[in-house]
C-alpha positions as a Python dict, from the first residue, in 0.01 Angstrom:
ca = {
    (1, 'X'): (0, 0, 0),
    (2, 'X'): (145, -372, 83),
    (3, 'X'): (-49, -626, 226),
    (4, 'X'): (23, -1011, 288),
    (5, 'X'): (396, -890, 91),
    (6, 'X'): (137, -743, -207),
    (7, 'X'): (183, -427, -320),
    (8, 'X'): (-124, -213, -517),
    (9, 'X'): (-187, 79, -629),
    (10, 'X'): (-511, 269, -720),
    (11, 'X'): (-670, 571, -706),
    (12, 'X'): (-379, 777, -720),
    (13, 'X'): (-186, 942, -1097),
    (14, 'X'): (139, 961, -980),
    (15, 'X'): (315, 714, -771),
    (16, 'X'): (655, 834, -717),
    (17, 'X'): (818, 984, -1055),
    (18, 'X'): (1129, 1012, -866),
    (19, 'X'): (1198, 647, -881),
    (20, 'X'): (1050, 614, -1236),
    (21, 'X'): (734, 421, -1106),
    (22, 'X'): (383, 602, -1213),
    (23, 'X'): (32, 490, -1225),
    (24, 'X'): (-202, 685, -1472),
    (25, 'X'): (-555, 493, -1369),
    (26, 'X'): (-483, 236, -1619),
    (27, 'X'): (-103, 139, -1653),
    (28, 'X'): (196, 113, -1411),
    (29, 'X'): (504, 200, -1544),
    (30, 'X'): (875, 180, -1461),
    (31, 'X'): (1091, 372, -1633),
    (32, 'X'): (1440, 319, -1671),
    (33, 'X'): (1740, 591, -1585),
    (34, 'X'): (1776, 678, -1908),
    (35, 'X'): (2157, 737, -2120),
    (36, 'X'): (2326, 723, -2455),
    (37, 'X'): (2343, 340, -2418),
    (38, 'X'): (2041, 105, -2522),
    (39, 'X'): (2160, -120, -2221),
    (40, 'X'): (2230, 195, -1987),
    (41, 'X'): (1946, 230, -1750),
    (42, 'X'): (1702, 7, -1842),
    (43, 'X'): (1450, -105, -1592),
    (44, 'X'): (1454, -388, -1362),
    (45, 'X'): (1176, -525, -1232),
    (46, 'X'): (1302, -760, -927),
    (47, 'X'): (1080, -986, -716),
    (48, 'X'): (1266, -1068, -396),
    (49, 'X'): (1231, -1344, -161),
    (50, 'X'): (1364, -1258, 153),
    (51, 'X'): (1342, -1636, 301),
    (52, 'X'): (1624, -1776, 462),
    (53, 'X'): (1655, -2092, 479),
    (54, 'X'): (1909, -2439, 451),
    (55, 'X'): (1611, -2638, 320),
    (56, 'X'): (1514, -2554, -34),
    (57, 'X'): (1258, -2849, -137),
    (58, 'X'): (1189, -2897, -474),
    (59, 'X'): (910, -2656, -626),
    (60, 'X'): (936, -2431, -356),
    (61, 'X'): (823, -2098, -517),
    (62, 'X'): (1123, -1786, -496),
    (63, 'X'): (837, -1560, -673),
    (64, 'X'): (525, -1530, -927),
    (65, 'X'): (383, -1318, -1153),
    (66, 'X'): (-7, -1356, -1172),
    (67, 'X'): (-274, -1230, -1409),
    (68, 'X'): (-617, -1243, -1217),
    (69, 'X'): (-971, -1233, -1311),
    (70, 'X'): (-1170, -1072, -977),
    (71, 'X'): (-1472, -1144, -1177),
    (72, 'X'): (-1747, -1309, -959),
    (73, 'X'): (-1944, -1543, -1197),
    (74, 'X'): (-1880, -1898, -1288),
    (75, 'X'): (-1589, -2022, -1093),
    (76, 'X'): (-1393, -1698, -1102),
    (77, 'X'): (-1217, -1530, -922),
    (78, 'X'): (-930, -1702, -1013),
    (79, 'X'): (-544, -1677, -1157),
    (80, 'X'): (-674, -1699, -1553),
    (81, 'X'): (-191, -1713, -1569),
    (82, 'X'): (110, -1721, -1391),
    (83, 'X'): (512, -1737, -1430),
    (84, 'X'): (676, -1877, -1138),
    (85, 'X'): (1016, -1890, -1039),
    (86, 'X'): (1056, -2206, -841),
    (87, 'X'): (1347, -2452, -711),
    (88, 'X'): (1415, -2715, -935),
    (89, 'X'): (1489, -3108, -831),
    (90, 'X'): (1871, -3005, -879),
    (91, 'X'): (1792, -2754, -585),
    (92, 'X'): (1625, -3005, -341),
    (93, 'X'): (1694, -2982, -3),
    (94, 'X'): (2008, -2745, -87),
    (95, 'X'): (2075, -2417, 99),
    (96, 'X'): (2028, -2210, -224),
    (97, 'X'): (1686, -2264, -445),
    (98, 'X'): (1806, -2353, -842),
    (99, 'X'): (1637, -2131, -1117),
    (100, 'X'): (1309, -2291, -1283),
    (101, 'X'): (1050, -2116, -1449),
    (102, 'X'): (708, -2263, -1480),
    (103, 'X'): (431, -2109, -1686),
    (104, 'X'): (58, -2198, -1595),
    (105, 'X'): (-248, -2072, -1761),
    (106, 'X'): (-595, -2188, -1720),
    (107, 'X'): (-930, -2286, -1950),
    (108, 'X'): (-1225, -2107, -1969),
    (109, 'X'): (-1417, -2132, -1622),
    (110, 'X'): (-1175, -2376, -1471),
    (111, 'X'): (-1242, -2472, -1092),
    (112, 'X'): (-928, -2365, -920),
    (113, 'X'): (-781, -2155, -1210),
    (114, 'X'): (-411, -2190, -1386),
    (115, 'X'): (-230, -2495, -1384),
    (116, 'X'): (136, -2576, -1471),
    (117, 'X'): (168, -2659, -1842),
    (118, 'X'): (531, -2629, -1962),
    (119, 'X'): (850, -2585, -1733),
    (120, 'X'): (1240, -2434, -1835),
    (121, 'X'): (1388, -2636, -1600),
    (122, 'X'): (1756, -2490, -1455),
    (123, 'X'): (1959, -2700, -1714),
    (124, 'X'): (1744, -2518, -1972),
    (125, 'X'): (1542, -2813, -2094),
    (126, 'X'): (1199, -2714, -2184),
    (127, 'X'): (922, -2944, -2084),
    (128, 'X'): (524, -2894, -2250),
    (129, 'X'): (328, -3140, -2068),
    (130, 'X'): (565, -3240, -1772),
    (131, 'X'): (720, -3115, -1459),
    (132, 'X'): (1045, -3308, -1570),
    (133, 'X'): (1205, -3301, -1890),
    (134, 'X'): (1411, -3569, -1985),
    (135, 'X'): (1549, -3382, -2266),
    (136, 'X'): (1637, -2984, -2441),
    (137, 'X'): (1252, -3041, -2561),
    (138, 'X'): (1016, -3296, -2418),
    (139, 'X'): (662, -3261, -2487),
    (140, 'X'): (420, -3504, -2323),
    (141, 'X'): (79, -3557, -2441),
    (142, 'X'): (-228, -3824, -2358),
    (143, 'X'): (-384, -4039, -2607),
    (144, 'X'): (-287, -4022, -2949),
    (145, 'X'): (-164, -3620, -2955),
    (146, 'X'): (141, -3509, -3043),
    (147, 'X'): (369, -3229, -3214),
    (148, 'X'): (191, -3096, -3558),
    (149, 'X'): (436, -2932, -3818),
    (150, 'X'): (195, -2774, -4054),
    (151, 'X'): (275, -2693, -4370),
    (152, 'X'): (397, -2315, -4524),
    (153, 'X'): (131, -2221, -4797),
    (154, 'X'): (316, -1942, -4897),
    (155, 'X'): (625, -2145, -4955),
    (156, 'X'): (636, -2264, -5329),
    (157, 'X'): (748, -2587, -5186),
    (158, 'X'): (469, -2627, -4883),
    (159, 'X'): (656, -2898, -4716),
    (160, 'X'): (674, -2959, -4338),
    (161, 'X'): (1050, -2992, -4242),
    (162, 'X'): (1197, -3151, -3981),
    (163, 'X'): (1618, -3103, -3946),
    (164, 'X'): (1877, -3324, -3740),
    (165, 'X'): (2147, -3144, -3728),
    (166, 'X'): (2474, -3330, -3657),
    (167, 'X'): (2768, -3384, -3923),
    (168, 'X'): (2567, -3456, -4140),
    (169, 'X'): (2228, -3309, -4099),
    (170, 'X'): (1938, -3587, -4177),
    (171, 'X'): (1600, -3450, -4241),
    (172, 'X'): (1240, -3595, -4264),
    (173, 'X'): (1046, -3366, -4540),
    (174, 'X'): (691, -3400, -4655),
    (175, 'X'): (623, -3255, -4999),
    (176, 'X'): (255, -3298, -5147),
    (177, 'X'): (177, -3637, -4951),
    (178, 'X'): (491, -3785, -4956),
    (179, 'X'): (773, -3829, -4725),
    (180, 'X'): (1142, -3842, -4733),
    (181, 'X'): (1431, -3850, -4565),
    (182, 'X'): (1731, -3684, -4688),
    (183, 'X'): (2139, -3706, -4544),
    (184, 'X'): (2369, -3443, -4561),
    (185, 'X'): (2085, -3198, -4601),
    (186, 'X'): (2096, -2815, -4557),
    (187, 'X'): (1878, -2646, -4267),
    (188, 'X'): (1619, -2434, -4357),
    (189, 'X'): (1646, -2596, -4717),
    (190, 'X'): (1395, -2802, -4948),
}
């Protein structure tokens, strides 16, 4: 059934094995048209926005996928995650939305459920933290957080690397307490 451009299924085994879609109580499924080739036929699962419009605004959402908790107690029900497909700032105003994707999830019991906490923005900069990456990786934090590289205990040399990679690669290591930093290094190396 659709509802409010929702679609759900239940109660029902089989869907429409036709199309490849079935529903066995627990799991839907869409199966592909099969072929010789691993690319032939494989499933597609599309979401499509139907608006049309000359006035894309950015974060204007083209489509989500939600997880939901229908769970009554504490301040549930509520979207526990989500992906979202939404128009970037390149997009504003424009007659065609640009391609972000947002990811949201939520703490335990939070009021309102998941929040936005790291954006691929349509120049494929990835931002933890913030709506707006200013570079390929920007992670913001509050207070005194930051990025962790922990250590490899199962590496002879447990050291936490960190690689520039340029021509000539730089590299911060720590080895046993110390740091250095090392030119013309080799990435993945000690």
């Amino acid at each position: 059934t659709t509802a409010n451009g929702l679609l759900t299924y239940g109660g029902t085994n089989n869907i429409d094995t036709e199309s490849g879609l079935t529903y066995d109580g627990t799991y839907l499924s869409i199966s592909g048209t099969g072929g010789t080739d691993g690319a032939a036929g494989s499933p597609i699962i599309r979401l499509n926005n139907t608006t049309q419009s000359a006035d894309w605004d950015t974060g204007d959402v083209v489509g989500t996928l939600e997880y939901y908790a229908a769970d009554t107690s504490g301040n549930a029900p509520y979207v526990t995650s989500f992906i979202k497909s939404v128009n970037g700032a390149d997009g504003s105003n424009g007659t065609l939305p640009s391609g972000a994707l947002t990811f949201g999830v939520a703490s335990y019991n939070l009021s309102g459920g998941a929040v936005e906490k790291m954006r691929i923005d349509s120049t494929g900069s990835v931002g933890i933290g913030t709506a707006s990456p200013a570079t390929k990786l920007d992670v913001t934090t509050s207070g005194a957080n930051g990025i962790v590289l922990n250590t490899d205990t199962s590496n002879s040399s447990n050291s936490a690397r960190l690689f520039f990679d340029g021509s000539s690669t730089s590299a911060i290591f720590q080895e046993g307490g110390d740091f250095s930093f090392r030119i013309n290094s080799t990435t993945a190396s000690s």
